[in-house]
Amino acid sequence: MNRKDLLDIQSLETEEIYEILDTAVPFKEIFTRSVKRVPSLRGKTIVNIFFEPSTRTRTSFELAAKRLSADVINIASERSSFVKGESLIDTFHTLLAMKADLFVMRHSFAGACHFLAERIPVPIINAGDGAHEHPTQALLDLFTIRENKGTLSGVKVAIIGDIAFSRVARSNLWALTKVGADVHITGPATLLPKGIERMGAKVCRRVEEALDGADVVYMLRIQKERQGSHFFPTIREYYHLFGLTPNRLSLAKPDAIVMHPGPMNRGVEINDYVADGPASRIHDQVTNGVAIRMAVLFLLATQHHPQTAHELAAEE
Ligand code: CP
């Protein structure tokens, strides 16, 4: 992997995806030790800056950095000078003046990380930008699928729900099609973006078609915070048509696994018996998120990228 930042899955080579997954394997083994820490990033300073709420991503990036022995600073935008009107770029230059080595950022605007990546000399990792991408989520999902199915190529994955507003769906579509998975998507017609099939997935009109013989059932959260108006009549009707119940799950393969990026809307996209049942890998996804984020932090923070014009010239 030879890149400064991790901004999206779309621009990743398939080999880079596998390099990240393979790097995460030994990091996950550390979790079984009594001392869950390695010195790989000792002396590095990692700044997590989140302009949107998060439980899983923010905590797991912090834990990943700490398990690599880095120093971690967490900044919540509502408690920073951002609320006094400081610009995004001034905020980052302030943190760079304190010698931050790597940033992890979540922002409500699609492309916010791309904007910064062109303007700051240290790596930045996209922890979710609007409805655009959430690359480390897709990577931890691939890791979880491979761990359970032994492979990614040819695995039938049914992605169900709010495709239009989901950065998780977009990153997973890029990731799964790059590794040769057989991706089927479905949801309310109002939440299926036009032309989505060009990303390589088969669009199914009925949820039963997507579920038929699936190896993996991936339920998406209804993104209430991004939906400006009503895209389906009622929650009750949504659950009736698309909610994952034990009956619906029985259409998938007997050894199918159920995944969800969290946070779940129980009784909306997923039934309690499925969410907490034997096929659920939802907690494993969270565990694997720490390993994947350790791998990404390690790969980006241990590369040397020229930071000044002088260094650039010296490398030429
Ligand atoms: N999956 C995910 O991004 O969850 P959080 O919003 O809790 O980080």
PDB file of C-alpha atoms and ligand atoms in Angstrom:
ATOM      1  CA  MET A   1       0.000   0.000   0.000  1.00  0.00           C
ATOM      2  CA  ASN A   2       1.629   3.181  -1.140  1.00  0.00           C
ATOM      3  CA  ARG A   3      -0.698   6.084  -0.536  1.00  0.00           C
ATOM      4  CA  LYS A   4      -0.761   8.961   1.906  1.00  0.00           C
ATOM      5  CA  ASP A   5      -4.432   8.759   2.916  1.00  0.00           C
ATOM      6  CA  LEU A   6      -7.378   6.386   3.105  1.00  0.00           C
ATOM      7  CA  LEU A   7     -10.232   8.453   1.670  1.00  0.00           C
ATOM      8  CA  ASP A   8     -12.487   5.902  -0.005  1.00  0.00           C
ATOM      9  CA  ILE A   9     -12.737   2.352  -1.293  1.00  0.00           C
ATOM     10  CA  GLN A  10     -13.408   3.466  -4.858  1.00  0.00           C
ATOM     11  CA  SER A  11      -9.769   4.434  -5.465  1.00  0.00           C
ATOM     12  CA  LEU A  12      -8.248   1.404  -3.690  1.00  0.00           C
ATOM     13  CA  GLU A  13      -6.663  -1.374  -5.719  1.00  0.00           C
ATOM     14  CA  THR A  14      -7.917  -4.871  -4.918  1.00  0.00           C
ATOM     15  CA  GLU A  15      -4.361  -5.777  -3.806  1.00  0.00           C
ATOM     16  CA  GLU A  16      -4.436  -2.912  -1.302  1.00  0.00           C
ATOM     17  CA  ILE A  17      -7.731  -4.191   0.110  1.00  0.00           C
ATOM     18  CA  TYR A  18      -6.204  -7.627   0.658  1.00  0.00           C
ATOM     19  CA  GLU A  19      -3.058  -6.091   2.143  1.00  0.00           C
ATOM     20  CA  ILE A  20      -5.171  -4.297   4.760  1.00  0.00           C
ATOM     21  CA  LEU A  21      -7.204  -7.455   5.518  1.00  0.00           C
ATOM     22  CA  ASP A  22      -4.054  -9.564   5.831  1.00  0.00           C
ATOM     23  CA  THR A  23      -2.344  -6.977   8.044  1.00  0.00           C
ATOM     24  CA  ALA A  24      -5.367  -7.034  10.385  1.00  0.00           C
ATOM     25  CA  VAL A  25      -5.096 -10.814  10.991  1.00  0.00           C
ATOM     26  CA  PRO A  26      -2.060 -10.747  13.332  1.00  0.00           C
ATOM     27  CA  PHE A  27      -3.365  -7.572  14.976  1.00  0.00           C
ATOM     28  CA  LYS A  28      -6.575  -9.397  15.886  1.00  0.00           C
ATOM     29  CA  GLU A  29      -4.514 -12.133  17.549  1.00  0.00           C
ATOM     30  CA  ILE A  30      -3.234  -9.517  20.006  1.00  0.00           C
ATOM     31  CA  PHE A  31      -6.764  -9.234  21.428  1.00  0.00           C
ATOM     32  CA  THR A  32      -6.442 -12.656  23.078  1.00  0.00           C
ATOM     33  CA  ARG A  33      -3.298 -11.669  25.012  1.00  0.00           C
ATOM     34  CA  SER A  34      -3.361 -10.362  28.564  1.00  0.00           C
ATOM     35  CA  VAL A  35      -1.444  -7.261  27.399  1.00  0.00           C
ATOM     36  CA  LYS A  36      -3.276  -6.133  24.270  1.00  0.00           C
ATOM     37  CA  ARG A  37      -0.623  -3.757  23.037  1.00  0.00           C
ATOM     38  CA  VAL A  38       2.304  -3.649  20.598  1.00  0.00           C
ATOM     39  CA  PRO A  39       4.864  -0.860  20.236  1.00  0.00           C
ATOM     40  CA  SER A  40       4.384  -0.334  16.469  1.00  0.00           C
ATOM     41  CA  LEU A  41       3.330   3.351  16.636  1.00  0.00           C
ATOM     42  CA  ARG A  42       5.141   4.440  19.798  1.00  0.00           C
ATOM     43  CA  GLY A  43       5.904   8.162  19.588  1.00  0.00           C
ATOM     44  CA  LYS A  44       3.208   8.879  16.964  1.00  0.00           C
ATOM     45  CA  THR A  45       0.349  11.266  17.713  1.00  0.00           C
ATOM     46  CA  ILE A  46      -3.046  10.453  16.228  1.00  0.00           C
ATOM     47  CA  VAL A  47      -5.921  12.942  16.291  1.00  0.00           C
ATOM     48  CA  ASN A  48      -9.521  11.733  16.021  1.00  0.00           C
ATOM     49  CA  ILE A  49     -11.761  14.617  15.017  1.00  0.00           C
ATOM     50  CA  PHE A  50     -15.471  13.916  14.674  1.00  0.00           C
ATOM     51  CA  PHE A  51     -18.028  16.403  13.354  1.00  0.00           C
ATOM     52  CA  GLU A  52     -20.827  13.818  13.567  1.00  0.00           C
ATOM     53  CA  PRO A  53     -21.834  11.420  16.370  1.00  0.00           C
ATOM     54  CA  SER A  54     -20.184   8.015  16.562  1.00  0.00           C
ATOM     55  CA  THR A  55     -19.862   5.187  19.053  1.00  0.00           C
ATOM     56  CA  ARG A  56     -18.196   2.332  17.160  1.00  0.00           C
ATOM     57  CA  THR A  57     -15.893   4.151  14.753  1.00  0.00           C
ATOM     58  CA  ARG A  58     -14.548   6.780  17.138  1.00  0.00           C
ATOM     59  CA  THR A  59     -14.001   4.354  20.006  1.00  0.00           C
ATOM     60  CA  SER A  60     -12.417   1.686  17.840  1.00  0.00           C
ATOM     61  CA  PHE A  61     -10.024   4.144  16.203  1.00  0.00           C
ATOM     62  CA  GLU A  62      -8.997   5.308  19.686  1.00  0.00           C
ATOM     63  CA  LEU A  63      -8.581   1.737  20.909  1.00  0.00           C
ATOM     64  CA  ALA A  64      -6.705   0.753  17.739  1.00  0.00           C
ATOM     65  CA  ALA A  65      -4.255   3.628  18.167  1.00  0.00           C
ATOM     66  CA  LYS A  66      -3.745   2.815  21.858  1.00  0.00           C
ATOM     67  CA  ARG A  67      -3.163  -0.879  21.086  1.00  0.00           C
ATOM     68  CA  LEU A  68      -0.422   0.301  18.711  1.00  0.00           C
ATOM     69  CA  SER A  69       1.046   2.454  21.547  1.00  0.00           C
ATOM     70  CA  ALA A  70       0.342   5.776  19.800  1.00  0.00           C
ATOM     71  CA  ASP A  71      -0.716   8.906  21.702  1.00  0.00           C
ATOM     72  CA  VAL A  72      -4.345   9.716  20.912  1.00  0.00           C
ATOM     73  CA  ILE A  73      -6.210  13.016  21.049  1.00  0.00           C
ATOM     74  CA  ASN A  74     -10.012  12.990  20.618  1.00  0.00           C
ATOM     75  CA  ILE A  75     -11.762  16.140  19.480  1.00  0.00           C
ATOM     76  CA  ALA A  76     -15.537  16.489  19.396  1.00  0.00           C
ATOM     77  CA  SER A  77     -16.414  19.384  17.098  1.00  0.00           C
ATOM     78  CA  GLU A  78     -19.107  20.786  19.399  1.00  0.00           C
ATOM     79  CA  ARG A  79     -16.492  21.303  22.124  1.00  0.00           C
ATOM     80  CA  SER A  80     -13.822  22.776  19.861  1.00  0.00           C
ATOM     81  CA  SER A  81     -13.178  26.309  18.576  1.00  0.00           C
ATOM     82  CA  PHE A  82     -15.043  25.237  15.436  1.00  0.00           C
ATOM     83  CA  VAL A  83     -18.188  26.501  17.214  1.00  0.00           C
ATOM     84  CA  LYS A  84     -16.525  29.939  17.506  1.00  0.00           C
ATOM     85  CA  GLY A  85     -16.165  30.070  13.738  1.00  0.00           C
ATOM     86  CA  GLU A  86     -12.684  28.634  13.177  1.00  0.00           C
ATOM     87  CA  SER A  87     -12.444  27.125   9.714  1.00  0.00           C
ATOM     88  CA  LEU A  88     -11.743  23.457   9.021  1.00  0.00           C
ATOM     89  CA  ILE A  89      -8.356  24.199   7.502  1.00  0.00           C
ATOM     90  CA  ASP A  90      -7.332  26.523  10.373  1.00  0.00           C
ATOM     91  CA  THR A  91      -8.389  23.821  12.840  1.00  0.00           C
ATOM     92  CA  PHE A  92      -6.148  21.304  11.097  1.00  0.00           C
ATOM     93  CA  HIS A  93      -3.200  23.691  10.806  1.00  0.00           C
ATOM     94  CA  THR A  94      -3.512  24.364  14.542  1.00  0.00           C
ATOM     95  CA  LEU A  95      -3.320  20.632  15.244  1.00  0.00           C
ATOM     96  CA  LEU A  96      -0.448  20.235  12.794  1.00  0.00           C
ATOM     97  CA  ALA A  97       1.438  22.936  14.698  1.00  0.00           C
ATOM     98  CA  MET A  98       1.243  20.566  17.679  1.00  0.00           C
ATOM     99  CA  LYS A  99       2.896  17.921  15.453  1.00  0.00           C
ATOM    100  CA  ALA A 100      -0.020  15.553  14.873  1.00  0.00           C
ATOM    101  CA  ASP A 101       1.177  12.619  12.733  1.00  0.00           C
ATOM    102  CA  LEU A 102      -2.163  11.351  11.414  1.00  0.00           C
ATOM    103  CA  PHE A 103      -5.802  12.432  11.440  1.00  0.00           C
ATOM    104  CA  VAL A 104      -9.012  10.426  11.537  1.00  0.00           C
ATOM    105  CA  MET A 105     -12.031  12.529  10.587  1.00  0.00           C
ATOM    106  CA  ARG A 106     -15.793  12.073  10.304  1.00  0.00           C
ATOM    107  CA  HIS A 107     -17.688  14.899   8.648  1.00  0.00           C
ATOM    108  CA  SER A 108     -21.223  15.429   7.383  1.00  0.00           C
ATOM    109  CA  PHE A 109     -20.004  16.805   4.033  1.00  0.00           C
ATOM    110  CA  ALA A 110     -19.098  14.345   1.292  1.00  0.00           C
ATOM    111  CA  GLY A 111     -15.552  15.065   0.146  1.00  0.00           C
ATOM    112  CA  ALA A 112     -14.441  16.864   3.332  1.00  0.00           C
ATOM    113  CA  CYS A 113     -11.509  14.444   3.802  1.00  0.00           C
ATOM    114  CA  HIS A 114     -10.511  14.732   0.135  1.00  0.00           C
ATOM    115  CA  PHE A 115     -10.447  18.528   0.532  1.00  0.00           C
ATOM    116  CA  LEU A 116      -8.124  18.291   3.527  1.00  0.00           C
ATOM    117  CA  ALA A 117      -5.929  15.549   2.092  1.00  0.00           C
ATOM    118  CA  GLU A 118      -4.837  17.923  -0.655  1.00  0.00           C
ATOM    119  CA  ARG A 119      -3.959  20.617   1.876  1.00  0.00           C
ATOM    120  CA  ILE A 120      -2.220  18.859   4.761  1.00  0.00           C
ATOM    121  CA  PRO A 121       1.070  16.949   4.639  1.00  0.00           C
ATOM    122  CA  VAL A 122       0.155  14.045   6.947  1.00  0.00           C
ATOM    123  CA  PRO A 123      -2.202  11.096   6.392  1.00  0.00           C
ATOM    124  CA  ILE A 124      -5.929  11.480   6.901  1.00  0.00           C
ATOM    125  CA  ILE A 125      -8.401   8.598   7.236  1.00  0.00           C
ATOM    126  CA  ASN A 126     -12.024   9.060   6.277  1.00  0.00           C
ATOM    127  CA  ALA A 127     -14.205   7.827   9.152  1.00  0.00           C
ATOM    128  CA  GLY A 128     -17.369   8.614   7.157  1.00  0.00           C
ATOM    129  CA  ASP A 129     -18.156  11.640   4.974  1.00  0.00           C
ATOM    130  CA  GLY A 130     -21.834  12.421   4.532  1.00  0.00           C
ATOM    131  CA  ALA A 131     -23.574   9.857   2.349  1.00  0.00           C
ATOM    132  CA  HIS A 132     -20.369   9.296   0.339  1.00  0.00           C
ATOM    133  CA  GLU A 133     -18.091   6.622   1.856  1.00  0.00           C
ATOM    134  CA  HIS A 134     -17.086   4.887   5.084  1.00  0.00           C
ATOM    135  CA  PRO A 135     -14.038   2.911   3.927  1.00  0.00           C
ATOM    136  CA  THR A 136     -12.954   1.285   7.197  1.00  0.00           C
ATOM    137  CA  GLN A 137     -16.512   0.004   7.723  1.00  0.00           C
ATOM    138  CA  ALA A 138     -16.385  -1.802   4.379  1.00  0.00           C
ATOM    139  CA  LEU A 139     -12.937  -3.199   5.184  1.00  0.00           C
ATOM    140  CA  LEU A 140     -14.062  -4.595   8.539  1.00  0.00           C
ATOM    141  CA  ASP A 141     -17.114  -6.057   6.806  1.00  0.00           C
ATOM    142  CA  LEU A 142     -14.929  -7.832   4.232  1.00  0.00           C
ATOM    143  CA  PHE A 143     -12.732  -9.103   7.052  1.00  0.00           C
ATOM    144  CA  THR A 144     -15.802 -10.501   8.860  1.00  0.00           C
ATOM    145  CA  ILE A 145     -17.153 -12.164   5.715  1.00  0.00           C
ATOM    146  CA  ARG A 146     -13.796 -13.743   4.873  1.00  0.00           C
ATOM    147  CA  GLU A 147     -13.386 -14.931   8.475  1.00  0.00           C
ATOM    148  CA  ASN A 148     -16.764 -16.700   8.283  1.00  0.00           C
ATOM    149  CA  LYS A 149     -16.882 -17.868   4.668  1.00  0.00           C
ATOM    150  CA  GLY A 150     -13.172 -18.448   4.034  1.00  0.00           C
ATOM    151  CA  THR A 151     -13.290 -16.390   0.850  1.00  0.00           C
ATOM    152  CA  LEU A 152     -14.842 -13.270  -0.668  1.00  0.00           C
ATOM    153  CA  SER A 153     -14.969 -14.213  -4.329  1.00  0.00           C
ATOM    154  CA  GLY A 154     -18.337 -15.646  -5.345  1.00  0.00           C
ATOM    155  CA  VAL A 155     -19.965 -15.119  -1.944  1.00  0.00           C
ATOM    156  CA  LYS A 156     -23.586 -13.995  -2.366  1.00  0.00           C
ATOM    157  CA  VAL A 157     -24.212 -10.865  -0.305  1.00  0.00           C
ATOM    158  CA  ALA A 158     -27.720  -9.374  -0.008  1.00  0.00           C
ATOM    159  CA  ILE A 159     -27.607  -5.686   0.990  1.00  0.00           C
ATOM    160  CA  ILE A 160     -31.031  -4.524   2.115  1.00  0.00           C
ATOM    161  CA  GLY A 161     -32.466  -1.131   2.987  1.00  0.00           C
ATOM    162  CA  ASP A 162     -31.559   2.507   2.646  1.00  0.00           C
ATOM    163  CA  ILE A 163     -29.010   2.401  -0.176  1.00  0.00           C
ATOM    164  CA  ALA A 164     -29.452   6.050  -1.188  1.00  0.00           C
ATOM    165  CA  PHE A 165     -28.308   7.693   2.034  1.00  0.00           C
ATOM    166  CA  SER A 166     -25.869   5.042   3.183  1.00  0.00           C
ATOM    167  CA  ARG A 167     -22.116   5.643   2.949  1.00  0.00           C
ATOM    168  CA  VAL A 168     -21.738   2.101   4.278  1.00  0.00           C
ATOM    169  CA  ALA A 169     -23.645   0.734   1.288  1.00  0.00           C
ATOM    170  CA  ARG A 170     -21.542   2.738  -1.160  1.00  0.00           C
ATOM    171  CA  SER A 171     -18.216   1.636   0.342  1.00  0.00           C
ATOM    172  CA  ASN A 172     -19.392  -1.967   0.585  1.00  0.00           C
ATOM    173  CA  LEU A 173     -20.572  -1.975  -3.031  1.00  0.00           C
ATOM    174  CA  TRP A 174     -17.152  -0.806  -4.195  1.00  0.00           C
ATOM    175  CA  ALA A 175     -15.334  -3.230  -1.895  1.00  0.00           C
ATOM    176  CA  LEU A 176     -17.450  -6.330  -2.530  1.00  0.00           C
ATOM    177  CA  THR A 177     -17.464  -5.943  -6.298  1.00  0.00           C
ATOM    178  CA  LYS A 178     -13.687  -5.367  -6.374  1.00  0.00           C
ATOM    179  CA  VAL A 179     -13.122  -8.704  -4.596  1.00  0.00           C
ATOM    180  CA  GLY A 180     -15.588 -10.572  -6.823  1.00  0.00           C
ATOM    181  CA  ALA A 181     -18.520 -11.064  -4.459  1.00  0.00           C
ATOM    182  CA  ASP A 182     -21.983 -11.591  -5.950  1.00  0.00           C
ATOM    183  CA  VAL A 183     -23.841  -8.535  -4.629  1.00  0.00           C
ATOM    184  CA  HIS A 184     -27.634  -8.201  -4.647  1.00  0.00           C
ATOM    185  CA  ILE A 185     -29.289  -5.039  -3.355  1.00  0.00           C
ATOM    186  CA  THR A 186     -32.876  -4.214  -2.543  1.00  0.00           C
ATOM    187  CA  GLY A 187     -34.919  -1.651  -0.671  1.00  0.00           C
ATOM    188  CA  PRO A 188     -37.775   0.787  -1.249  1.00  0.00           C
ATOM    189  CA  ALA A 189     -37.617   2.097  -4.834  1.00  0.00           C
ATOM    190  CA  THR A 190     -37.293   5.610  -3.396  1.00  0.00           C
ATOM    191  CA  LEU A 191     -34.088   4.575  -1.616  1.00  0.00           C
ATOM    192  CA  LEU A 192     -32.405   2.890  -4.611  1.00  0.00           C
ATOM    193  CA  PRO A 193     -30.369   5.526  -6.511  1.00  0.00           C
ATOM    194  CA  LYS A 194     -30.778   5.530 -10.287  1.00  0.00           C
ATOM    195  CA  GLY A 195     -27.864   3.802 -12.050  1.00  0.00           C
ATOM    196  CA  ILE A 196     -26.715   1.983  -8.886  1.00  0.00           C
ATOM    197  CA  GLU A 197     -26.449  -1.251 -10.923  1.00  0.00           C
ATOM    198  CA  ARG A 198     -23.479   0.332 -12.726  1.00  0.00           C
ATOM    199  CA  MET A 199     -21.505  -0.257  -9.505  1.00  0.00           C
ATOM    200  CA  GLY A 200     -21.722  -3.990 -10.280  1.00  0.00           C
ATOM    201  CA  ALA A 201     -24.605  -5.091  -8.040  1.00  0.00           C
ATOM    202  CA  LYS A 202     -27.812  -6.766  -9.139  1.00  0.00           C
ATOM    203  CA  VAL A 203     -30.846  -4.707  -8.144  1.00  0.00           C
ATOM    204  CA  CYS A 204     -33.744  -6.888  -6.910  1.00  0.00           C
ATOM    205  CA  ARG A 205     -37.330  -5.677  -6.848  1.00  0.00           C
ATOM    206  CA  ARG A 206     -38.310  -7.994  -4.013  1.00  0.00           C
ATOM    207  CA  VAL A 207     -36.452  -8.674  -0.805  1.00  0.00           C
ATOM    208  CA  GLU A 208     -37.109 -12.417  -1.203  1.00  0.00           C
ATOM    209  CA  GLU A 209     -35.125 -12.437  -4.464  1.00  0.00           C
ATOM    210  CA  ALA A 210     -32.121 -10.809  -2.804  1.00  0.00           C
ATOM    211  CA  LEU A 211     -32.287 -13.211   0.148  1.00  0.00           C
ATOM    212  CA  ASP A 212     -32.664 -16.375  -1.923  1.00  0.00           C
ATOM    213  CA  GLY A 213     -29.552 -18.507  -1.294  1.00  0.00           C
ATOM    214  CA  ALA A 214     -27.588 -15.606   0.227  1.00  0.00           C
ATOM    215  CA  ASP A 215     -24.402 -16.377   2.165  1.00  0.00           C
ATOM    216  CA  VAL A 216     -24.458 -12.985   3.870  1.00  0.00           C
ATOM    217  CA  VAL A 217     -27.456 -10.811   4.730  1.00  0.00           C
ATOM    218  CA  TYR A 218     -26.353  -7.216   5.288  1.00  0.00           C
ATOM    219  CA  MET A 219     -29.044  -4.972   6.771  1.00  0.00           C
ATOM    220  CA  LEU A 220     -28.653  -1.207   6.513  1.00  0.00           C
ATOM    221  CA  ARG A 221     -29.793   1.332   9.037  1.00  0.00           C
ATOM    222  CA  ILE A 222     -32.556   3.674   7.993  1.00  0.00           C
ATOM    223  CA  GLN A 223     -30.648   6.994   7.951  1.00  0.00           C
ATOM    224  CA  LYS A 224     -33.364   9.115   9.534  1.00  0.00           C
ATOM    225  CA  GLU A 225     -30.924  11.991  10.075  1.00  0.00           C
ATOM    226  CA  ARG A 226     -30.122  12.291   6.349  1.00  0.00           C
ATOM    227  CA  GLN A 227     -33.603  11.734   4.908  1.00  0.00           C
ATOM    228  CA  GLY A 228     -35.150  15.172   4.464  1.00  0.00           C
ATOM    229  CA  SER A 229     -38.608  13.854   3.617  1.00  0.00           C
ATOM    230  CA  HIS A 230     -40.548  10.617   3.805  1.00  0.00           C
ATOM    231  CA  PHE A 231     -39.240   7.914   1.487  1.00  0.00           C
ATOM    232  CA  PHE A 232     -41.694   5.243   2.627  1.00  0.00           C
ATOM    233  CA  PRO A 233     -45.165   5.563   4.160  1.00  0.00           C
ATOM    234  CA  THR A 234     -44.593   4.270   7.706  1.00  0.00           C
ATOM    235  CA  ILE A 235     -42.002   2.431   9.785  1.00  0.00           C
ATOM    236  CA  ARG A 236     -44.576  -0.332  10.233  1.00  0.00           C
ATOM    237  CA  GLU A 237     -44.887  -0.786   6.474  1.00  0.00           C
ATOM    238  CA  TYR A 238     -41.096  -0.658   6.037  1.00  0.00           C
ATOM    239  CA  TYR A 239     -40.661  -3.423   8.612  1.00  0.00           C
ATOM    240  CA  HIS A 240     -43.431  -5.429   6.967  1.00  0.00           C
ATOM    241  CA  LEU A 241     -41.815  -5.218   3.517  1.00  0.00           C
ATOM    242  CA  PHE A 242     -38.077  -5.169   4.289  1.00  0.00           C
ATOM    243  CA  GLY A 243     -37.451  -5.962   7.962  1.00  0.00           C
ATOM    244  CA  LEU A 244     -35.272  -9.025   8.573  1.00  0.00           C
ATOM    245  CA  THR A 245     -37.374 -11.548  10.514  1.00  0.00           C
ATOM    246  CA  PRO A 246     -36.513 -15.212  11.221  1.00  0.00           C
ATOM    247  CA  ASN A 247     -38.935 -16.225   8.429  1.00  0.00           C
ATOM    248  CA  ARG A 248     -37.224 -14.026   5.883  1.00  0.00           C
ATOM    249  CA  LEU A 249     -33.781 -15.132   7.014  1.00  0.00           C
ATOM    250  CA  SER A 250     -34.791 -18.756   6.311  1.00  0.00           C
ATOM    251  CA  LEU A 251     -34.707 -17.900   2.584  1.00  0.00           C
ATOM    252  CA  ALA A 252     -30.939 -17.447   2.805  1.00  0.00           C
ATOM    253  CA  LYS A 253     -28.523 -20.400   3.013  1.00  0.00           C
ATOM    254  CA  PRO A 254     -28.775 -22.385   6.277  1.00  0.00           C
ATOM    255  CA  ASP A 255     -25.306 -21.162   7.287  1.00  0.00           C
ATOM    256  CA  ALA A 256     -25.917 -17.559   6.231  1.00  0.00           C
ATOM    257  CA  ILE A 257     -24.594 -14.834   8.499  1.00  0.00           C
ATOM    258  CA  VAL A 258     -26.349 -11.583   9.378  1.00  0.00           C
ATOM    259  CA  MET A 259     -24.481  -8.294   9.466  1.00  0.00           C
ATOM    260  CA  HIS A 260     -25.371  -4.692  10.309  1.00  0.00           C
ATOM    261  CA  PRO A 261     -22.994  -1.717  10.619  1.00  0.00           C
ATOM    262  CA  GLY A 262     -24.838  -0.335  13.662  1.00  0.00           C
ATOM    263  CA  PRO A 263     -26.402   1.460  15.281  1.00  0.00           C
ATOM    264  CA  MET A 264     -29.452  -0.756  14.733  1.00  0.00           C
ATOM    265  CA  ASN A 265     -33.044   0.382  14.590  1.00  0.00           C
ATOM    266  CA  ARG A 266     -34.580  -2.710  16.164  1.00  0.00           C
ATOM    267  CA  GLY A 267     -38.086  -3.369  14.892  1.00  0.00           C
ATOM    268  CA  VAL A 268     -37.421  -1.247  11.804  1.00  0.00           C
ATOM    269  CA  GLU A 269     -34.797  -2.963   9.628  1.00  0.00           C
ATOM    270  CA  ILE A 270     -34.118  -5.927  11.909  1.00  0.00           C
ATOM    271  CA  ASN A 271     -36.014  -8.135  14.331  1.00  0.00           C
ATOM    272  CA  ASP A 272     -34.635  -8.776  17.851  1.00  0.00           C
ATOM    273  CA  TYR A 273     -34.500 -12.556  17.336  1.00  0.00           C
ATOM    274  CA  VAL A 274     -32.304 -12.098  14.264  1.00  0.00           C
ATOM    275  CA  ALA A 275     -30.130  -9.342  15.713  1.00  0.00           C
ATOM    276  CA  ASP A 276     -29.401 -11.442  18.808  1.00  0.00           C
ATOM    277  CA  GLY A 277     -29.637 -14.867  17.136  1.00  0.00           C
ATOM    278  CA  PRO A 278     -26.995 -17.436  16.197  1.00  0.00           C
ATOM    279  CA  ALA A 279     -26.499 -16.091  12.659  1.00  0.00           C
ATOM    280  CA  SER A 280     -25.711 -12.585  13.862  1.00  0.00           C
ATOM    281  CA  ARG A 281     -22.107 -11.410  13.439  1.00  0.00           C
ATOM    282  CA  ILE A 282     -22.869  -7.835  14.492  1.00  0.00           C
ATOM    283  CA  HIS A 283     -20.634  -7.891  17.578  1.00  0.00           C
ATOM    284  CA  ASP A 284     -17.863  -9.626  15.602  1.00  0.00           C
ATOM    285  CA  GLN A 285     -17.989  -6.717  13.151  1.00  0.00           C
ATOM    286  CA  VAL A 286     -17.267  -4.359  16.041  1.00  0.00           C
ATOM    287  CA  THR A 287     -14.346  -6.483  17.280  1.00  0.00           C
ATOM    288  CA  ASN A 288     -12.935  -6.740  13.764  1.00  0.00           C
ATOM    289  CA  GLY A 289     -13.256  -2.982  13.388  1.00  0.00           C
ATOM    290  CA  VAL A 290     -10.485  -2.513  15.936  1.00  0.00           C
ATOM    291  CA  ALA A 291      -8.157  -4.918  14.075  1.00  0.00           C
ATOM    292  CA  ILE A 292      -8.874  -3.325  10.697  1.00  0.00           C
ATOM    293  CA  ARG A 293      -8.311   0.174  12.081  1.00  0.00           C
ATOM    294  CA  MET A 294      -5.030  -0.972  13.644  1.00  0.00           C
ATOM    295  CA  ALA A 295      -3.988  -2.245  10.203  1.00  0.00           C
ATOM    296  CA  VAL A 296      -4.932   0.989   8.437  1.00  0.00           C
ATOM    297  CA  LEU A 297      -3.268   3.198  11.077  1.00  0.00           C
ATOM    298  CA  PHE A 298      -0.145   1.034  10.968  1.00  0.00           C
ATOM    299  CA  LEU A 299       0.111   0.977   7.172  1.00  0.00           C
ATOM    300  CA  LEU A 300      -0.387   4.725   6.785  1.00  0.00           C
ATOM    301  CA  ALA A 301       1.563   5.963   9.803  1.00  0.00           C
ATOM    302  CA  THR A 302       4.669   3.896   9.100  1.00  0.00           C
ATOM    303  CA  GLN A 303       5.095   5.064   5.524  1.00  0.00           C
ATOM    304  CA  HIS A 304       7.293   7.991   4.801  1.00  0.00           C
ATOM    305  CA  HIS A 305       5.668  10.724   2.789  1.00  0.00           C
ATOM    306  CA  PRO A 306       7.681  13.787   1.861  1.00  0.00           C
ATOM    307  CA  GLN A 307       6.300  16.660   3.869  1.00  0.00           C
ATOM    308  CA  THR A 308       8.161  19.588   2.414  1.00  0.00           C
ATOM    309  CA  ALA A 309       9.196  20.767  -1.011  1.00  0.00           C
ATOM    310  CA  HIS A 310      12.805  20.241   0.140  1.00  0.00           C
ATOM    311  CA  GLU A 311      12.094  16.582   0.966  1.00  0.00           C
ATOM    312  CA  LEU A 312      10.236  16.135  -2.309  1.00  0.00           C
ATOM    313  CA  ALA A 313      13.204  17.518  -4.225  1.00  0.00           C
ATOM    314  CA  ALA A 314      15.611  15.272  -2.311  1.00  0.00           C
ATOM    315  CA  GLU A 315      13.580  12.201  -3.277  1.00  0.00           C
ATOM    316  CA  GLU A 316      13.528  13.032  -6.991  1.00  0.00           C
TER     317      GLU A 316
HETATM  318  N1   CP B   1     -20.959   1.847  11.939  1.00  0.00           N
HETATM  319  C1   CP B   1     -20.713   3.089  12.402  1.00  0.00           C
HETATM  320  O1   CP B   1     -20.133   3.947  11.707  1.00  0.00           O
HETATM  321  O2   CP B   1     -21.145   3.307  13.685  1.00  0.00           O
HETATM  322  P1   CP B   1     -20.892   4.631  14.520  1.00  0.00           P
HETATM  323  O3   CP B   1     -21.718   5.728  13.883  1.00  0.00           O
HETATM  324  O4   CP B   1     -21.328   4.316  15.920  1.00  0.00           O
HETATM  325  O5   CP B   1     -19.436   4.979  14.431  1.00  0.00           O
END
